[in-house]
């Protein structure tokens, strides 16, 4: 990949981050945001996702400054950033639909477990009954997390694949139109 392609790829990912964070400020069902899917996508398509991970944290901090800070932010941020690792290790750059769906499902489940475990520690009694009550109360929210993650993952990876296919097609057309070189 040349420098121009790298810059374009990072620009696309950063634009997706801006859109994803802005979507937190619009009315939406609980946990139905593109943030986890965006992290999964960025982990899969960027060679060095540290810059993107830092951008996500900064963008989350900015949007949380508008929405309101809370004590569970470290758990939420950690669960979101785990999607980078899932994107890198499970999905990868040339991911098919099965890997994207699998990564999205794993991200949704890990977000549910991590954030609700943090809620249990912060809010509920430190008993097995408290743990069960916490996770039971969280079940209705999981459908939104799952639906949002699957929808937005499909959207991000689908658009990216369409753009990549269009670029490859344009390159093939350009190469086909060049005159053949005669070996001397």
PDB file of C-alpha atoms in Angstrom:
ATOM      1  CA  UNK A   1       0.000   0.000   0.000  1.00  0.00           C
ATOM      2  CA  UNK A   2       1.417   3.383  -0.954  1.00  0.00           C
ATOM      3  CA  UNK A   3       1.362   6.527   1.182  1.00  0.00           C
ATOM      4  CA  UNK A   4      -1.654   7.998  -0.616  1.00  0.00           C
ATOM      5  CA  UNK A   5      -3.690   4.827  -0.033  1.00  0.00           C
ATOM      6  CA  UNK A   6      -2.706   4.812   3.647  1.00  0.00           C
ATOM      7  CA  UNK A   7      -3.773   8.422   4.054  1.00  0.00           C
ATOM      8  CA  UNK A   8      -7.080   7.717   2.301  1.00  0.00           C
ATOM      9  CA  UNK A   9      -7.702   4.642   4.458  1.00  0.00           C
ATOM     10  CA  UNK A  10      -7.070   6.579   7.686  1.00  0.00           C
ATOM     11  CA  UNK A  11      -9.236   9.457   6.467  1.00  0.00           C
ATOM     12  CA  UNK A  12     -12.129   7.060   5.845  1.00  0.00           C
ATOM     13  CA  UNK A  13     -11.729   5.450   9.265  1.00  0.00           C
ATOM     14  CA  UNK A  14     -11.479   8.825  11.012  1.00  0.00           C
ATOM     15  CA  UNK A  15     -14.594  10.036   9.185  1.00  0.00           C
ATOM     16  CA  UNK A  16     -16.415   6.919  10.372  1.00  0.00           C
ATOM     17  CA  UNK A  17     -15.314   7.668  13.926  1.00  0.00           C
ATOM     18  CA  UNK A  18     -16.687  11.198  13.684  1.00  0.00           C
ATOM     19  CA  UNK A  19     -19.995   9.906  12.330  1.00  0.00           C
ATOM     20  CA  UNK A  20     -20.193   7.152  14.957  1.00  0.00           C
ATOM     21  CA  UNK A  21     -19.546   9.520  17.851  1.00  0.00           C
ATOM     22  CA  UNK A  22     -21.937  12.126  16.466  1.00  0.00           C
ATOM     23  CA  UNK A  23     -24.580   9.399  16.367  1.00  0.00           C
ATOM     24  CA  UNK A  24     -24.343   9.121  20.152  1.00  0.00           C
ATOM     25  CA  UNK A  25     -25.768  12.615  20.365  1.00  0.00           C
ATOM     26  CA  UNK A  26     -28.855  11.819  18.267  1.00  0.00           C
ATOM     27  CA  UNK A  27     -31.896  10.026  19.728  1.00  0.00           C
ATOM     28  CA  UNK A  28     -31.491   6.244  19.483  1.00  0.00           C
ATOM     29  CA  UNK A  29     -32.502   3.059  21.308  1.00  0.00           C
ATOM     30  CA  UNK A  30     -30.196   2.186  24.221  1.00  0.00           C
ATOM     31  CA  UNK A  31     -26.828   0.778  23.051  1.00  0.00           C
ATOM     32  CA  UNK A  32     -27.846   1.008  19.374  1.00  0.00           C
ATOM     33  CA  UNK A  33     -24.798   2.933  18.193  1.00  0.00           C
ATOM     34  CA  UNK A  34     -22.108   2.195  15.605  1.00  0.00           C
ATOM     35  CA  UNK A  35     -19.192   2.549  18.043  1.00  0.00           C
ATOM     36  CA  UNK A  36     -18.408  -1.126  18.640  1.00  0.00           C
ATOM     37  CA  UNK A  37     -18.790  -1.898  14.929  1.00  0.00           C
ATOM     38  CA  UNK A  38     -16.531   1.008  14.077  1.00  0.00           C
ATOM     39  CA  UNK A  39     -13.873  -0.299  16.467  1.00  0.00           C
ATOM     40  CA  UNK A  40     -14.180  -3.776  14.956  1.00  0.00           C
ATOM     41  CA  UNK A  41     -13.850  -2.283  11.476  1.00  0.00           C
ATOM     42  CA  UNK A  42     -10.888  -0.086  12.365  1.00  0.00           C
ATOM     43  CA  UNK A  43      -9.091  -3.007  14.011  1.00  0.00           C
ATOM     44  CA  UNK A  44      -9.573  -5.105  10.906  1.00  0.00           C
ATOM     45  CA  UNK A  45      -8.600  -2.587   8.238  1.00  0.00           C
ATOM     46  CA  UNK A  46      -5.823  -0.506   9.782  1.00  0.00           C
ATOM     47  CA  UNK A  47      -2.260  -1.741   9.959  1.00  0.00           C
ATOM     48  CA  UNK A  48      -1.468   0.197  13.143  1.00  0.00           C
ATOM     49  CA  UNK A  49      -4.713   0.903  14.996  1.00  0.00           C
ATOM     50  CA  UNK A  50      -3.120   2.794  17.915  1.00  0.00           C
ATOM     51  CA  UNK A  51      -3.820   6.141  16.309  1.00  0.00           C
ATOM     52  CA  UNK A  52      -7.406   5.113  15.638  1.00  0.00           C
ATOM     53  CA  UNK A  53      -7.788   3.766  19.200  1.00  0.00           C
ATOM     54  CA  UNK A  54      -6.552   7.090  20.558  1.00  0.00           C
ATOM     55  CA  UNK A  55      -8.977   8.921  18.280  1.00  0.00           C
ATOM     56  CA  UNK A  56     -11.850   6.774  19.572  1.00  0.00           C
ATOM     57  CA  UNK A  57     -10.971   7.542  23.185  1.00  0.00           C
ATOM     58  CA  UNK A  58     -10.717  11.271  22.481  1.00  0.00           C
ATOM     59  CA  UNK A  59     -13.975  11.242  20.528  1.00  0.00           C
ATOM     60  CA  UNK A  60     -15.720   9.307  23.304  1.00  0.00           C
ATOM     61  CA  UNK A  61     -14.438  11.789  25.874  1.00  0.00           C
ATOM     62  CA  UNK A  62     -15.761  14.686  23.813  1.00  0.00           C
ATOM     63  CA  UNK A  63     -19.189  13.101  23.373  1.00  0.00           C
ATOM     64  CA  UNK A  64     -19.271  12.056  27.042  1.00  0.00           C
ATOM     65  CA  UNK A  65     -18.556  15.676  27.958  1.00  0.00           C
ATOM     66  CA  UNK A  66     -21.839  16.520  26.202  1.00  0.00           C
ATOM     67  CA  UNK A  67     -23.819  13.481  27.377  1.00  0.00           C
ATOM     68  CA  UNK A  68     -22.348  13.307  30.865  1.00  0.00           C
ATOM     69  CA  UNK A  69     -19.488  11.501  32.542  1.00  0.00           C
ATOM     70  CA  UNK A  70     -20.124   8.449  34.723  1.00  0.00           C
ATOM     71  CA  UNK A  71     -18.148   6.020  36.834  1.00  0.00           C
ATOM     72  CA  UNK A  72     -18.494   3.131  34.410  1.00  0.00           C
ATOM     73  CA  UNK A  73     -16.665   4.878  31.566  1.00  0.00           C
ATOM     74  CA  UNK A  74     -13.467   2.814  31.962  1.00  0.00           C
ATOM     75  CA  UNK A  75     -15.443  -0.418  31.520  1.00  0.00           C
ATOM     76  CA  UNK A  76     -17.319   0.968  28.516  1.00  0.00           C
ATOM     77  CA  UNK A  77     -14.137   2.242  26.867  1.00  0.00           C
ATOM     78  CA  UNK A  78     -12.303  -1.022  27.544  1.00  0.00           C
ATOM     79  CA  UNK A  79     -15.173  -3.066  26.109  1.00  0.00           C
ATOM     80  CA  UNK A  80     -15.263  -0.872  23.000  1.00  0.00           C
ATOM     81  CA  UNK A  81     -11.500  -1.025  22.523  1.00  0.00           C
ATOM     82  CA  UNK A  82     -11.593  -4.818  22.839  1.00  0.00           C
ATOM     83  CA  UNK A  83     -13.318  -4.721  19.465  1.00  0.00           C
ATOM     84  CA  UNK A  84     -10.056  -3.460  17.934  1.00  0.00           C
ATOM     85  CA  UNK A  85      -8.349  -6.657  19.045  1.00  0.00           C
ATOM     86  CA  UNK A  86     -11.261  -8.773  17.814  1.00  0.00           C
ATOM     87  CA  UNK A  87     -11.045  -6.943  14.478  1.00  0.00           C
ATOM     88  CA  UNK A  88      -7.301  -7.524  14.214  1.00  0.00           C
ATOM     89  CA  UNK A  89      -7.164 -11.123  15.397  1.00  0.00           C
ATOM     90  CA  UNK A  90     -10.484 -12.612  14.306  1.00  0.00           C
ATOM     91  CA  UNK A  91     -11.761 -10.547  11.412  1.00  0.00           C
ATOM     92  CA  UNK A  92      -8.635  -9.354   9.570  1.00  0.00           C
ATOM     93  CA  UNK A  93      -8.194  -7.229   6.463  1.00  0.00           C
ATOM     94  CA  UNK A  94      -9.677  -9.646   3.933  1.00  0.00           C
ATOM     95  CA  UNK A  95     -12.639 -10.692   6.031  1.00  0.00           C
ATOM     96  CA  UNK A  96     -15.643 -12.460   4.650  1.00  0.00           C
ATOM     97  CA  UNK A  97     -19.179 -12.122   5.952  1.00  0.00           C
ATOM     98  CA  UNK A  98     -18.824 -15.034   8.382  1.00  0.00           C
ATOM     99  CA  UNK A  99     -15.813 -13.487  10.118  1.00  0.00           C
ATOM    100  CA  UNK A 100     -17.498 -10.084  10.297  1.00  0.00           C
ATOM    101  CA  UNK A 101     -20.642 -11.583  11.830  1.00  0.00           C
ATOM    102  CA  UNK A 102     -18.572 -13.709  14.231  1.00  0.00           C
ATOM    103  CA  UNK A 103     -16.470 -10.723  15.293  1.00  0.00           C
ATOM    104  CA  UNK A 104     -19.561  -8.600  15.748  1.00  0.00           C
ATOM    105  CA  UNK A 105     -21.261 -11.265  17.886  1.00  0.00           C
ATOM    106  CA  UNK A 106     -18.147 -11.727  20.003  1.00  0.00           C
ATOM    107  CA  UNK A 107     -17.871  -7.961  20.466  1.00  0.00           C
ATOM    108  CA  UNK A 108     -21.534  -7.663  21.491  1.00  0.00           C
ATOM    109  CA  UNK A 109     -21.266 -10.472  24.025  1.00  0.00           C
ATOM    110  CA  UNK A 110     -18.006  -9.172  25.482  1.00  0.00           C
ATOM    111  CA  UNK A 111     -19.455  -5.638  25.776  1.00  0.00           C
ATOM    112  CA  UNK A 112     -22.521  -7.055  27.548  1.00  0.00           C
ATOM    113  CA  UNK A 113     -20.413  -9.102  29.971  1.00  0.00           C
ATOM    114  CA  UNK A 114     -17.789  -6.441  30.752  1.00  0.00           C
ATOM    115  CA  UNK A 115     -20.130  -3.488  31.191  1.00  0.00           C
ATOM    116  CA  UNK A 116     -22.741  -5.365  33.170  1.00  0.00           C
ATOM    117  CA  UNK A 117     -20.126  -6.910  35.428  1.00  0.00           C
ATOM    118  CA  UNK A 118     -18.995  -3.336  36.144  1.00  0.00           C
ATOM    119  CA  UNK A 119     -22.601  -2.331  36.849  1.00  0.00           C
ATOM    120  CA  UNK A 120     -22.931  -5.254  39.255  1.00  0.00           C
ATOM    121  CA  UNK A 121     -19.804  -4.179  41.145  1.00  0.00           C
ATOM    122  CA  UNK A 122     -20.906  -0.528  41.279  1.00  0.00           C
ATOM    123  CA  UNK A 123     -24.636  -0.824  41.920  1.00  0.00           C
ATOM    124  CA  UNK A 124     -25.830  -4.275  42.943  1.00  0.00           C
ATOM    125  CA  UNK A 125     -25.157  -6.302  46.099  1.00  0.00           C
ATOM    126  CA  UNK A 126     -21.921  -8.298  45.880  1.00  0.00           C
ATOM    127  CA  UNK A 127     -23.746 -11.617  45.920  1.00  0.00           C
ATOM    128  CA  UNK A 128     -24.682 -14.205  43.335  1.00  0.00           C
ATOM    129  CA  UNK A 129     -28.268 -12.982  43.645  1.00  0.00           C
ATOM    130  CA  UNK A 130     -27.074  -9.441  42.908  1.00  0.00           C
ATOM    131  CA  UNK A 131     -25.111 -10.690  39.897  1.00  0.00           C
ATOM    132  CA  UNK A 132     -28.134 -12.579  38.581  1.00  0.00           C
ATOM    133  CA  UNK A 133     -30.381  -9.543  39.137  1.00  0.00           C
ATOM    134  CA  UNK A 134     -27.937  -7.263  37.318  1.00  0.00           C
ATOM    135  CA  UNK A 135     -27.579  -9.474  34.249  1.00  0.00           C
ATOM    136  CA  UNK A 136     -31.310 -10.200  34.167  1.00  0.00           C
ATOM    137  CA  UNK A 137     -32.070  -6.469  34.182  1.00  0.00           C
ATOM    138  CA  UNK A 138     -29.593  -5.982  31.328  1.00  0.00           C
ATOM    139  CA  UNK A 139     -31.063  -8.601  28.981  1.00  0.00           C
ATOM    140  CA  UNK A 140     -33.570  -6.222  27.315  1.00  0.00           C
ATOM    141  CA  UNK A 141     -30.710  -3.897  26.346  1.00  0.00           C
ATOM    142  CA  UNK A 142     -28.689  -6.679  24.737  1.00  0.00           C
ATOM    143  CA  UNK A 143     -31.044  -6.892  21.751  1.00  0.00           C
ATOM    144  CA  UNK A 144     -30.200  -3.292  20.857  1.00  0.00           C
ATOM    145  CA  UNK A 145     -26.471  -3.860  21.285  1.00  0.00           C
ATOM    146  CA  UNK A 146     -26.604  -6.947  19.093  1.00  0.00           C
ATOM    147  CA  UNK A 147     -28.792  -5.365  16.407  1.00  0.00           C
ATOM    148  CA  UNK A 148     -26.702  -2.195  16.257  1.00  0.00           C
ATOM    149  CA  UNK A 149     -23.400  -4.054  16.136  1.00  0.00           C
ATOM    150  CA  UNK A 150     -24.560  -6.381  13.362  1.00  0.00           C
ATOM    151  CA  UNK A 151     -26.189  -3.627  11.309  1.00  0.00           C
ATOM    152  CA  UNK A 152     -23.302  -1.182  11.542  1.00  0.00           C
ATOM    153  CA  UNK A 153     -20.633  -3.864  11.052  1.00  0.00           C
ATOM    154  CA  UNK A 154     -22.382  -4.919   7.873  1.00  0.00           C
ATOM    155  CA  UNK A 155     -22.616  -1.312   6.779  1.00  0.00           C
ATOM    156  CA  UNK A 156     -18.964  -0.423   7.501  1.00  0.00           C
ATOM    157  CA  UNK A 157     -17.463  -3.577   6.011  1.00  0.00           C
ATOM    158  CA  UNK A 158     -19.920  -3.563   3.098  1.00  0.00           C
ATOM    159  CA  UNK A 159     -19.178   0.033   2.089  1.00  0.00           C
ATOM    160  CA  UNK A 160     -15.461  -0.590   2.472  1.00  0.00           C
ATOM    161  CA  UNK A 161     -15.658  -3.685   0.237  1.00  0.00           C
ATOM    162  CA  UNK A 162     -17.649  -1.803  -2.396  1.00  0.00           C
ATOM    163  CA  UNK A 163     -15.114   1.025  -2.461  1.00  0.00           C
ATOM    164  CA  UNK A 164     -12.193  -1.420  -2.627  1.00  0.00           C
ATOM    165  CA  UNK A 165     -13.837  -3.378  -5.455  1.00  0.00           C
ATOM    166  CA  UNK A 166     -14.538  -0.165  -7.360  1.00  0.00           C
ATOM    167  CA  UNK A 167     -10.890   0.932  -6.984  1.00  0.00           C
ATOM    168  CA  UNK A 168      -9.624  -2.470  -8.179  1.00  0.00           C
ATOM    169  CA  UNK A 169     -12.000  -2.396 -11.133  1.00  0.00           C
ATOM    170  CA  UNK A 170     -10.836   1.101 -12.103  1.00  0.00           C
ATOM    171  CA  UNK A 171      -7.201  -0.019 -11.866  1.00  0.00           C
ATOM    172  CA  UNK A 172      -7.854  -3.086 -14.045  1.00  0.00           C
ATOM    173  CA  UNK A 173      -9.600  -0.883 -16.618  1.00  0.00           C
ATOM    174  CA  UNK A 174      -6.711   1.580 -16.616  1.00  0.00           C
ATOM    175  CA  UNK A 175      -4.160  -1.217 -17.067  1.00  0.00           C
ATOM    176  CA  UNK A 176      -6.191  -2.822 -19.854  1.00  0.00           C
ATOM    177  CA  UNK A 177      -6.252   0.465 -21.777  1.00  0.00           C
ATOM    178  CA  UNK A 178      -2.472   0.890 -21.743  1.00  0.00           C
ATOM    179  CA  UNK A 179      -0.729  -0.198 -24.909  1.00  0.00           C
ATOM    180  CA  UNK A 180       1.145  -3.471 -24.655  1.00  0.00           C
ATOM    181  CA  UNK A 181       4.915  -3.148 -24.455  1.00  0.00           C
ATOM    182  CA  UNK A 182       6.879  -5.063 -27.004  1.00  0.00           C
ATOM    183  CA  UNK A 183       9.868  -6.895 -25.638  1.00  0.00           C
ATOM    184  CA  UNK A 184      13.064  -5.728 -27.282  1.00  0.00           C
TER     185      UNK A 184
END
